């Protein structure tokens, strides 16, 4: 069995310097590993550095200190990200948004078509291929973001509060859809959230961050069987434990 972690983060620290020269220490000595196929969640209060940490993993921010290693090297070729706000291109149709990454990777038009249609269908967007984001609901837009990420067939999926700006019903539905996909494909998922319930419902392990500067407060193993019963005593016990660890 391959024991090599999918992602290893070692002593990562990052300080932003703002335009007026102010130093904002955001991440401080953060270390953790994510196992292949694991659903790993980063939980912490607003402003603690979760999005910054995820952007570091995505290679969008180069940290001041520390090491980052993927099973395939210093960067990962097979990584995709779903953003906190509906970061899809407003000037592209649903089809073109889902196609975008594949086009960047020079996938042939024939193969693109098949993959795009498959993921549009999977996310329940069939019939809306030619619609623009402005004509979609919030939930549908987020589905486009998810389809766009999954079309890349990622080995690692990074998700930044992908459900938190949706209404409760849509969010619950999308969480279930994502868990179904994950149980089929078993990609490695790193999800960021500030919702304790969501973390316990979805994850194999939860890393709790301190308020800024974000450090590792604790890591919680969520060994509840799936699908999880959100009304069970064990579920509540873990939610309670996580709630105690999250400092605001
Ligand atoms: N480019 C930047 N320049 C300066 N400061 C930044 C920059 N990006 C983020 N910050 C600051 O870093 C801190 C952490 O921001 P980050 O977005 O990582 O937090 P977060 O945990 O994702 O918060 P939220 O839960 O509200 O999304 C904040 O104080 C923010 O103002
Ligand atoms: Mg954030």
PDB file of C-alpha atoms and ligand atoms in Angstrom:
ATOM      1  CA  UNK A   1       0.000   0.000   0.000  1.00  0.00           C
ATOM      2  CA  UNK A   2       1.172   3.491  -0.785  1.00  0.00           C
ATOM      3  CA  UNK A   3       1.649   5.398   2.460  1.00  0.00           C
ATOM      4  CA  UNK A   4       2.913   8.548   0.834  1.00  0.00           C
ATOM      5  CA  UNK A   5       0.639  11.492   1.644  1.00  0.00           C
ATOM      6  CA  UNK A   6      -1.244  13.165  -1.193  1.00  0.00           C
ATOM      7  CA  UNK A   7      -0.286  16.547   0.283  1.00  0.00           C
ATOM      8  CA  UNK A   8       2.297  17.379   2.931  1.00  0.00           C
ATOM      9  CA  UNK A   9       2.462  20.881   4.410  1.00  0.00           C
ATOM     10  CA  UNK A  10       5.404  21.625   6.667  1.00  0.00           C
ATOM     11  CA  UNK A  11       5.984  24.701   8.839  1.00  0.00           C
ATOM     12  CA  UNK A  12       4.083  26.994   6.540  1.00  0.00           C
ATOM     13  CA  UNK A  13       3.978  30.690   7.462  1.00  0.00           C
ATOM     14  CA  UNK A  14       2.746  33.642   5.493  1.00  0.00           C
ATOM     15  CA  UNK A  15       2.592  37.380   6.113  1.00  0.00           C
ATOM     16  CA  UNK A  16       0.949  39.779   3.676  1.00  0.00           C
ATOM     17  CA  UNK A  17       2.383  43.236   3.253  1.00  0.00           C
ATOM     18  CA  UNK A  18      -0.408  45.683   2.388  1.00  0.00           C
ATOM     19  CA  UNK A  19      -0.015  48.648   0.034  1.00  0.00           C
ATOM     20  CA  UNK A  20       0.549  51.021   2.947  1.00  0.00           C
ATOM     21  CA  UNK A  21       3.316  48.789   4.288  1.00  0.00           C
ATOM     22  CA  UNK A  22       1.365  47.081   7.076  1.00  0.00           C
ATOM     23  CA  UNK A  23       2.354  43.502   7.869  1.00  0.00           C
ATOM     24  CA  UNK A  24      -0.528  41.056   8.303  1.00  0.00           C
ATOM     25  CA  UNK A  25       0.590  37.740   9.715  1.00  0.00           C
ATOM     26  CA  UNK A  26      -1.932  35.245   8.371  1.00  0.00           C
ATOM     27  CA  UNK A  27      -0.483  31.744   8.699  1.00  0.00           C
ATOM     28  CA  UNK A  28       1.943  30.637  11.369  1.00  0.00           C
ATOM     29  CA  UNK A  29       3.866  27.373  11.393  1.00  0.00           C
ATOM     30  CA  UNK A  30       1.095  25.268   9.882  1.00  0.00           C
ATOM     31  CA  UNK A  31       1.920  21.589   9.349  1.00  0.00           C
ATOM     32  CA  UNK A  32      -0.338  18.709   8.305  1.00  0.00           C
ATOM     33  CA  UNK A  33      -0.618  15.886   5.798  1.00  0.00           C
ATOM     34  CA  UNK A  34      -3.578  14.752   3.727  1.00  0.00           C
ATOM     35  CA  UNK A  35      -3.904  11.080   2.788  1.00  0.00           C
ATOM     36  CA  UNK A  36      -4.725   9.939  -0.736  1.00  0.00           C
ATOM     37  CA  UNK A  37      -8.495   9.752  -1.181  1.00  0.00           C
ATOM     38  CA  UNK A  38      -9.141  11.480   2.105  1.00  0.00           C
ATOM     39  CA  UNK A  39     -11.900  14.036   2.679  1.00  0.00           C
ATOM     40  CA  UNK A  40      -9.953  16.577   4.711  1.00  0.00           C
ATOM     41  CA  UNK A  41     -11.508  19.752   6.069  1.00  0.00           C
ATOM     42  CA  UNK A  42      -9.980  22.967   7.325  1.00  0.00           C
ATOM     43  CA  UNK A  43     -12.289  24.596   9.856  1.00  0.00           C
ATOM     44  CA  UNK A  44     -11.760  27.977  11.429  1.00  0.00           C
ATOM     45  CA  UNK A  45     -13.292  31.377  12.207  1.00  0.00           C
ATOM     46  CA  UNK A  46     -13.641  34.112   9.601  1.00  0.00           C
ATOM     47  CA  UNK A  47     -10.354  35.789   8.734  1.00  0.00           C
ATOM     48  CA  UNK A  48      -8.119  33.085  10.224  1.00  0.00           C
ATOM     49  CA  UNK A  49      -6.380  32.390   6.925  1.00  0.00           C
ATOM     50  CA  UNK A  50      -8.342  29.458   5.465  1.00  0.00           C
ATOM     51  CA  UNK A  51      -8.641  30.878   1.950  1.00  0.00           C
ATOM     52  CA  UNK A  52      -4.994  31.925   2.061  1.00  0.00           C
ATOM     53  CA  UNK A  53      -3.990  28.392   3.015  1.00  0.00           C
ATOM     54  CA  UNK A  54      -6.072  26.905   0.199  1.00  0.00           C
ATOM     55  CA  UNK A  55      -4.571  29.376  -2.291  1.00  0.00           C
ATOM     56  CA  UNK A  56      -1.122  28.303  -1.163  1.00  0.00           C
ATOM     57  CA  UNK A  57      -2.096  24.669  -1.847  1.00  0.00           C
ATOM     58  CA  UNK A  58      -3.380  25.694  -5.287  1.00  0.00           C
ATOM     59  CA  UNK A  59      -0.061  27.386  -6.077  1.00  0.00           C
ATOM     60  CA  UNK A  60      -1.717  30.820  -6.329  1.00  0.00           C
ATOM     61  CA  UNK A  61       0.253  32.255  -3.395  1.00  0.00           C
ATOM     62  CA  UNK A  62       3.882  31.521  -2.690  1.00  0.00           C
ATOM     63  CA  UNK A  63       4.278  31.361   1.084  1.00  0.00           C
ATOM     64  CA  UNK A  64       7.083  33.239   2.877  1.00  0.00           C
ATOM     65  CA  UNK A  65       8.190  30.111   4.719  1.00  0.00           C
ATOM     66  CA  UNK A  66       7.615  26.396   4.701  1.00  0.00           C
ATOM     67  CA  UNK A  67       7.351  23.455   2.414  1.00  0.00           C
ATOM     68  CA  UNK A  68       4.593  22.034   0.302  1.00  0.00           C
ATOM     69  CA  UNK A  69       4.857  18.634  -1.293  1.00  0.00           C
ATOM     70  CA  UNK A  70       2.384  16.623  -3.376  1.00  0.00           C
ATOM     71  CA  UNK A  71       2.693  12.946  -4.200  1.00  0.00           C
ATOM     72  CA  UNK A  72       3.601  14.024  -7.742  1.00  0.00           C
ATOM     73  CA  UNK A  73       6.099  16.748  -6.813  1.00  0.00           C
ATOM     74  CA  UNK A  74       6.301  20.337  -5.638  1.00  0.00           C
ATOM     75  CA  UNK A  75       3.168  21.268  -7.552  1.00  0.00           C
ATOM     76  CA  UNK A  76       0.307  19.042  -8.557  1.00  0.00           C
ATOM     77  CA  UNK A  77      -0.697  18.685 -12.188  1.00  0.00           C
ATOM     78  CA  UNK A  78      -4.073  17.250 -11.370  1.00  0.00           C
ATOM     79  CA  UNK A  79      -5.518  19.840  -9.037  1.00  0.00           C
ATOM     80  CA  UNK A  80      -8.747  21.811  -9.353  1.00  0.00           C
ATOM     81  CA  UNK A  81     -10.386  24.431  -7.190  1.00  0.00           C
ATOM     82  CA  UNK A  82     -13.943  25.500  -6.439  1.00  0.00           C
ATOM     83  CA  UNK A  83     -13.962  29.076  -5.173  1.00  0.00           C
ATOM     84  CA  UNK A  84     -15.678  30.771  -2.259  1.00  0.00           C
ATOM     85  CA  UNK A  85     -17.838  33.073  -4.367  1.00  0.00           C
ATOM     86  CA  UNK A  86     -19.364  31.997  -7.637  1.00  0.00           C
ATOM     87  CA  UNK A  87     -16.138  32.448  -9.559  1.00  0.00           C
ATOM     88  CA  UNK A  88     -17.384  31.483 -12.975  1.00  0.00           C
ATOM     89  CA  UNK A  89     -16.912  33.688 -16.020  1.00  0.00           C
ATOM     90  CA  UNK A  90     -19.994  35.863 -16.586  1.00  0.00           C
ATOM     91  CA  UNK A  91     -19.169  36.344 -20.271  1.00  0.00           C
ATOM     92  CA  UNK A  92     -19.107  32.608 -20.994  1.00  0.00           C
ATOM     93  CA  UNK A  93     -22.084  30.264 -21.253  1.00  0.00           C
ATOM     94  CA  UNK A  94     -22.512  27.254 -18.964  1.00  0.00           C
ATOM     95  CA  UNK A  95     -20.974  25.041 -21.668  1.00  0.00           C
ATOM     96  CA  UNK A  96     -18.022  27.380 -22.205  1.00  0.00           C
ATOM     97  CA  UNK A  97     -17.384  27.723 -18.471  1.00  0.00           C
ATOM     98  CA  UNK A  98     -17.223  23.955 -17.990  1.00  0.00           C
ATOM     99  CA  UNK A  99     -15.062  23.665 -21.109  1.00  0.00           C
ATOM    100  CA  UNK A 100     -12.628  26.373 -20.025  1.00  0.00           C
ATOM    101  CA  UNK A 101      -9.964  24.340 -18.190  1.00  0.00           C
ATOM    102  CA  UNK A 102      -9.986  21.607 -20.814  1.00  0.00           C
ATOM    103  CA  UNK A 103      -9.390  24.172 -23.538  1.00  0.00           C
ATOM    104  CA  UNK A 104      -6.459  25.518 -21.521  1.00  0.00           C
ATOM    105  CA  UNK A 105      -5.077  21.976 -21.428  1.00  0.00           C
ATOM    106  CA  UNK A 106      -5.398  21.678 -25.215  1.00  0.00           C
ATOM    107  CA  UNK A 107      -7.834  18.777 -25.033  1.00  0.00           C
ATOM    108  CA  UNK A 108      -9.250  18.123 -28.515  1.00  0.00           C
ATOM    109  CA  UNK A 109     -12.645  19.581 -29.372  1.00  0.00           C
ATOM    110  CA  UNK A 110     -14.126  16.100 -29.715  1.00  0.00           C
ATOM    111  CA  UNK A 111     -12.951  14.906 -26.293  1.00  0.00           C
ATOM    112  CA  UNK A 112     -13.936  18.235 -24.762  1.00  0.00           C
ATOM    113  CA  UNK A 113     -17.487  17.922 -25.989  1.00  0.00           C
ATOM    114  CA  UNK A 114     -17.952  14.512 -24.425  1.00  0.00           C
ATOM    115  CA  UNK A 115     -16.438  15.501 -21.061  1.00  0.00           C
ATOM    116  CA  UNK A 116     -18.343  18.786 -20.879  1.00  0.00           C
ATOM    117  CA  UNK A 117     -21.697  17.130 -21.606  1.00  0.00           C
ATOM    118  CA  UNK A 118     -20.994  14.393 -19.083  1.00  0.00           C
ATOM    119  CA  UNK A 119     -20.311  16.880 -16.285  1.00  0.00           C
ATOM    120  CA  UNK A 120     -23.171  19.180 -17.223  1.00  0.00           C
ATOM    121  CA  UNK A 121     -25.457  16.172 -16.946  1.00  0.00           C
ATOM    122  CA  UNK A 122     -23.912  15.017 -13.682  1.00  0.00           C
ATOM    123  CA  UNK A 123     -24.568  18.420 -12.126  1.00  0.00           C
ATOM    124  CA  UNK A 124     -28.167  18.519 -13.397  1.00  0.00           C
ATOM    125  CA  UNK A 125     -27.549  21.402 -15.788  1.00  0.00           C
ATOM    126  CA  UNK A 126     -28.718  19.724 -18.987  1.00  0.00           C
ATOM    127  CA  UNK A 127     -30.796  22.170 -21.030  1.00  0.00           C
ATOM    128  CA  UNK A 128     -28.856  25.178 -19.712  1.00  0.00           C
ATOM    129  CA  UNK A 129     -25.722  24.710 -21.836  1.00  0.00           C
ATOM    130  CA  UNK A 130     -26.224  28.016 -23.652  1.00  0.00           C
ATOM    131  CA  UNK A 131     -27.377  30.056 -20.664  1.00  0.00           C
ATOM    132  CA  UNK A 132     -25.187  32.769 -19.173  1.00  0.00           C
ATOM    133  CA  UNK A 133     -24.459  32.867 -15.414  1.00  0.00           C
ATOM    134  CA  UNK A 134     -26.677  35.945 -14.910  1.00  0.00           C
ATOM    135  CA  UNK A 135     -29.685  33.831 -15.914  1.00  0.00           C
ATOM    136  CA  UNK A 136     -28.955  31.076 -13.396  1.00  0.00           C
ATOM    137  CA  UNK A 137     -29.803  30.718  -9.717  1.00  0.00           C
ATOM    138  CA  UNK A 138     -27.021  30.823  -7.122  1.00  0.00           C
ATOM    139  CA  UNK A 139     -27.177  27.050  -6.702  1.00  0.00           C
ATOM    140  CA  UNK A 140     -26.934  26.485 -10.449  1.00  0.00           C
ATOM    141  CA  UNK A 141     -23.959  28.820 -10.705  1.00  0.00           C
ATOM    142  CA  UNK A 142     -22.178  26.907  -8.007  1.00  0.00           C
ATOM    143  CA  UNK A 143     -22.981  23.690  -9.882  1.00  0.00           C
ATOM    144  CA  UNK A 144     -21.263  25.182 -12.930  1.00  0.00           C
ATOM    145  CA  UNK A 145     -18.219  25.892 -10.740  1.00  0.00           C
ATOM    146  CA  UNK A 146     -18.244  22.311  -9.506  1.00  0.00           C
ATOM    147  CA  UNK A 147     -18.694  20.889 -13.024  1.00  0.00           C
ATOM    148  CA  UNK A 148     -15.844  23.063 -14.292  1.00  0.00           C
ATOM    149  CA  UNK A 149     -13.527  21.723 -11.587  1.00  0.00           C
ATOM    150  CA  UNK A 150     -14.602  18.084 -12.000  1.00  0.00           C
ATOM    151  CA  UNK A 151     -14.278  18.222 -15.809  1.00  0.00           C
ATOM    152  CA  UNK A 152     -10.525  18.373 -15.239  1.00  0.00           C
ATOM    153  CA  UNK A 153     -10.730  14.937 -13.617  1.00  0.00           C
ATOM    154  CA  UNK A 154      -8.688  16.182 -10.669  1.00  0.00           C
ATOM    155  CA  UNK A 155      -6.807  13.956  -8.276  1.00  0.00           C
ATOM    156  CA  UNK A 156      -7.001  16.741  -5.724  1.00  0.00           C
ATOM    157  CA  UNK A 157     -10.080  18.922  -5.337  1.00  0.00           C
ATOM    158  CA  UNK A 158      -9.818  22.106  -3.275  1.00  0.00           C
ATOM    159  CA  UNK A 159     -13.085  23.699  -2.169  1.00  0.00           C
ATOM    160  CA  UNK A 160     -13.350  27.090  -0.515  1.00  0.00           C
ATOM    161  CA  UNK A 161     -16.702  27.464   1.304  1.00  0.00           C
ATOM    162  CA  UNK A 162     -18.362  26.083  -1.802  1.00  0.00           C
ATOM    163  CA  UNK A 163     -21.778  25.833  -0.143  1.00  0.00           C
ATOM    164  CA  UNK A 164     -21.873  28.657   2.355  1.00  0.00           C
ATOM    165  CA  UNK A 165     -23.452  31.325   0.192  1.00  0.00           C
ATOM    166  CA  UNK A 166     -26.321  29.046  -0.849  1.00  0.00           C
ATOM    167  CA  UNK A 167     -29.682  28.593   0.803  1.00  0.00           C
ATOM    168  CA  UNK A 168     -29.825  25.696   3.277  1.00  0.00           C
ATOM    169  CA  UNK A 169     -31.746  23.319   0.974  1.00  0.00           C
ATOM    170  CA  UNK A 170     -29.525  23.838  -2.045  1.00  0.00           C
ATOM    171  CA  UNK A 171     -26.408  23.539   0.080  1.00  0.00           C
ATOM    172  CA  UNK A 172     -27.616  20.261   1.614  1.00  0.00           C
ATOM    173  CA  UNK A 173     -28.419  18.852  -1.814  1.00  0.00           C
ATOM    174  CA  UNK A 174     -25.035  19.826  -3.252  1.00  0.00           C
ATOM    175  CA  UNK A 175     -23.207  18.335  -0.257  1.00  0.00           C
ATOM    176  CA  UNK A 176     -24.991  15.028  -0.866  1.00  0.00           C
ATOM    177  CA  UNK A 177     -24.182  15.178  -4.598  1.00  0.00           C
ATOM    178  CA  UNK A 178     -20.540  15.861  -3.874  1.00  0.00           C
ATOM    179  CA  UNK A 179     -20.302  13.026  -1.343  1.00  0.00           C
ATOM    180  CA  UNK A 180     -21.835  10.656  -3.898  1.00  0.00           C
ATOM    181  CA  UNK A 181     -19.240  11.720  -6.468  1.00  0.00           C
ATOM    182  CA  UNK A 182     -16.424  11.385  -3.989  1.00  0.00           C
ATOM    183  CA  UNK A 183     -17.493   7.884  -2.927  1.00  0.00           C
ATOM    184  CA  UNK A 184     -17.354   6.918  -6.615  1.00  0.00           C
ATOM    185  CA  UNK A 185     -14.115   8.622  -7.667  1.00  0.00           C
ATOM    186  CA  UNK A 186     -12.222   8.910  -4.364  1.00  0.00           C
ATOM    187  CA  UNK A 187     -10.233  11.946  -5.291  1.00  0.00           C
ATOM    188  CA  UNK A 188      -8.462  13.694  -2.417  1.00  0.00           C
ATOM    189  CA  UNK A 189     -10.589  16.587  -1.193  1.00  0.00           C
ATOM    190  CA  UNK A 190      -9.477  19.551   0.900  1.00  0.00           C
ATOM    191  CA  UNK A 191     -12.504  21.597   1.911  1.00  0.00           C
ATOM    192  CA  UNK A 192     -12.495  24.894   3.756  1.00  0.00           C
ATOM    193  CA  UNK A 193     -15.472  25.844   5.886  1.00  0.00           C
ATOM    194  CA  UNK A 194     -16.476  27.828   8.940  1.00  0.00           C
ATOM    195  CA  UNK A 195     -19.490  25.569   9.538  1.00  0.00           C
ATOM    196  CA  UNK A 196     -18.886  22.932  12.211  1.00  0.00           C
ATOM    197  CA  UNK A 197     -21.858  20.791  11.120  1.00  0.00           C
ATOM    198  CA  UNK A 198     -20.705  20.734   7.522  1.00  0.00           C
ATOM    199  CA  UNK A 199     -17.191  19.715   8.579  1.00  0.00           C
ATOM    200  CA  UNK A 200     -18.441  16.792  10.676  1.00  0.00           C
ATOM    201  CA  UNK A 201     -20.974  15.693   8.051  1.00  0.00           C
ATOM    202  CA  UNK A 202     -18.474  15.534   5.216  1.00  0.00           C
ATOM    203  CA  UNK A 203     -14.979  14.801   6.483  1.00  0.00           C
ATOM    204  CA  UNK A 204     -12.693  11.966   7.436  1.00  0.00           C
ATOM    205  CA  UNK A 205     -10.592  14.433   9.406  1.00  0.00           C
ATOM    206  CA  UNK A 206     -11.031  18.042  10.452  1.00  0.00           C
ATOM    207  CA  UNK A 207      -8.176  20.422  11.075  1.00  0.00           C
ATOM    208  CA  UNK A 208      -9.229  23.230  13.391  1.00  0.00           C
ATOM    209  CA  UNK A 209      -7.408  26.531  12.939  1.00  0.00           C
ATOM    210  CA  UNK A 210      -6.908  29.234  15.555  1.00  0.00           C
ATOM    211  CA  UNK A 211      -7.987  32.828  14.883  1.00  0.00           C
ATOM    212  CA  UNK A 212      -5.434  34.845  12.872  1.00  0.00           C
ATOM    213  CA  UNK A 213      -2.566  34.213  12.667  1.00  0.00           C
ATOM    214  CA  UNK A 214      -3.902  30.808  11.662  1.00  0.00           C
ATOM    215  CA  UNK A 215      -2.182  27.952  13.444  1.00  0.00           C
ATOM    216  CA  UNK A 216      -3.243  24.348  13.916  1.00  0.00           C
ATOM    217  CA  UNK A 217      -5.396  24.157  17.041  1.00  0.00           C
ATOM    218  CA  UNK A 218      -6.236  20.451  16.733  1.00  0.00           C
ATOM    219  CA  UNK A 219      -7.063  17.670  14.299  1.00  0.00           C
ATOM    220  CA  UNK A 220     -10.242  15.646  14.836  1.00  0.00           C
ATOM    221  CA  UNK A 221     -10.807  12.157  13.429  1.00  0.00           C
ATOM    222  CA  UNK A 222     -14.386  11.728  12.279  1.00  0.00           C
ATOM    223  CA  UNK A 223     -14.814   7.985  12.275  1.00  0.00           C
ATOM    224  CA  UNK A 224     -18.624   7.955  11.995  1.00  0.00           C
ATOM    225  CA  UNK A 225     -19.973   5.547   9.365  1.00  0.00           C
ATOM    226  CA  UNK A 226     -21.373   7.020   6.149  1.00  0.00           C
ATOM    227  CA  UNK A 227     -23.943   8.219   5.250  1.00  0.00           C
ATOM    228  CA  UNK A 228     -23.932  10.164   8.473  1.00  0.00           C
ATOM    229  CA  UNK A 229     -26.900  10.531  10.699  1.00  0.00           C
ATOM    230  CA  UNK A 230     -26.925  14.181  11.667  1.00  0.00           C
ATOM    231  CA  UNK A 231     -29.341  13.460  14.499  1.00  0.00           C
ATOM    232  CA  UNK A 232     -27.261  10.750  16.166  1.00  0.00           C
ATOM    233  CA  UNK A 233     -25.662  11.182  19.587  1.00  0.00           C
ATOM    234  CA  UNK A 234     -22.193  10.510  18.163  1.00  0.00           C
ATOM    235  CA  UNK A 235     -22.672  13.216  15.554  1.00  0.00           C
ATOM    236  CA  UNK A 236     -23.667  15.773  18.178  1.00  0.00           C
ATOM    237  CA  UNK A 237     -20.741  14.746  20.385  1.00  0.00           C
ATOM    238  CA  UNK A 238     -18.271  15.464  17.595  1.00  0.00           C
ATOM    239  CA  UNK A 239     -19.961  18.748  16.719  1.00  0.00           C
ATOM    240  CA  UNK A 240     -19.706  19.745  20.386  1.00  0.00           C
ATOM    241  CA  UNK A 241     -16.032  18.844  20.489  1.00  0.00           C
ATOM    242  CA  UNK A 242     -15.285  20.811  17.347  1.00  0.00           C
ATOM    243  CA  UNK A 243     -17.304  23.778  18.639  1.00  0.00           C
ATOM    244  CA  UNK A 244     -15.207  23.838  21.793  1.00  0.00           C
ATOM    245  CA  UNK A 245     -12.024  23.877  19.740  1.00  0.00           C
ATOM    246  CA  UNK A 246     -13.037  26.694  17.402  1.00  0.00           C
ATOM    247  CA  UNK A 247     -12.118  29.990  19.056  1.00  0.00           C
ATOM    248  CA  UNK A 248     -13.620  33.155  17.689  1.00  0.00           C
TER     249      UNK A 248
HETATM  250  N1  LIG B   1      -3.810  39.850  -0.641  1.00  0.00           N
HETATM  251  C1  LIG B   1      -3.906  40.214   0.649  1.00  0.00           C
HETATM  252  N2  LIG B   1      -3.258  41.295   1.129  1.00  0.00           N
HETATM  253  C2  LIG B   1      -3.338  41.653   2.428  1.00  0.00           C
HETATM  254  N3  LIG B   1      -4.060  40.984   3.340  1.00  0.00           N
HETATM  255  C3  LIG B   1      -4.741  39.897   2.919  1.00  0.00           C
HETATM  256  C4  LIG B   1      -4.702  39.453   1.566  1.00  0.00           C
HETATM  257  N4  LIG B   1      -5.475  38.356   1.445  1.00  0.00           N
HETATM  258  C5  LIG B   1      -5.967  38.128   2.673  1.00  0.00           C
HETATM  259  N5  LIG B   1      -5.536  39.039   3.558  1.00  0.00           N
HETATM  260  C6  LIG B   1      -5.845  39.097   5.006  1.00  0.00           C
HETATM  261  O1  LIG B   1      -5.510  37.851   5.561  1.00  0.00           O
HETATM  262  C7  LIG B   1      -6.425  37.469   6.569  1.00  0.00           C
HETATM  263  C8  LIG B   1      -6.946  36.089   6.256  1.00  0.00           C
HETATM  264  O2  LIG B   1      -7.738  36.117   5.077  1.00  0.00           O
HETATM  265  P1  LIG B   1      -8.408  34.810   4.454  1.00  0.00           P
HETATM  266  O3  LIG B   1      -9.210  35.234   3.301  1.00  0.00           O
HETATM  267  O4  LIG B   1      -7.361  33.778   4.242  1.00  0.00           O
HETATM  268  O5  LIG B   1      -9.332  34.352   5.693  1.00  0.00           O
HETATM  269  P2  LIG B   1     -10.500  33.259   5.740  1.00  0.00           P
HETATM  270  O6  LIG B   1     -10.206  32.394   6.923  1.00  0.00           O
HETATM  271  O7  LIG B   1     -10.652  32.600   4.442  1.00  0.00           O
HETATM  272  O8  LIG B   1     -11.775  34.145   6.073  1.00  0.00           O
HETATM  273  P3  LIG B   1     -13.329  33.947   5.641  1.00  0.00           P
HETATM  274  O9  LIG B   1     -13.855  32.824   6.510  1.00  0.00           O
HETATM  275  O10 LIG B   1     -13.974  35.239   6.010  1.00  0.00           O
HETATM  276  O11 LIG B   1     -13.377  33.639   4.196  1.00  0.00           O
HETATM  277  C9  LIG B   1      -7.473  38.559   6.615  1.00  0.00           C
HETATM  278  O12 LIG B   1      -7.170  39.400   7.686  1.00  0.00           O
HETATM  279  C10 LIG B   1      -7.321  39.272   5.284  1.00  0.00           C
HETATM  280  O13 LIG B   1      -7.631  40.619   5.409  1.00  0.00           O
HETATM  281 MG1  LIG B   2     -12.178  32.563   3.018  1.00  0.00          MG
END
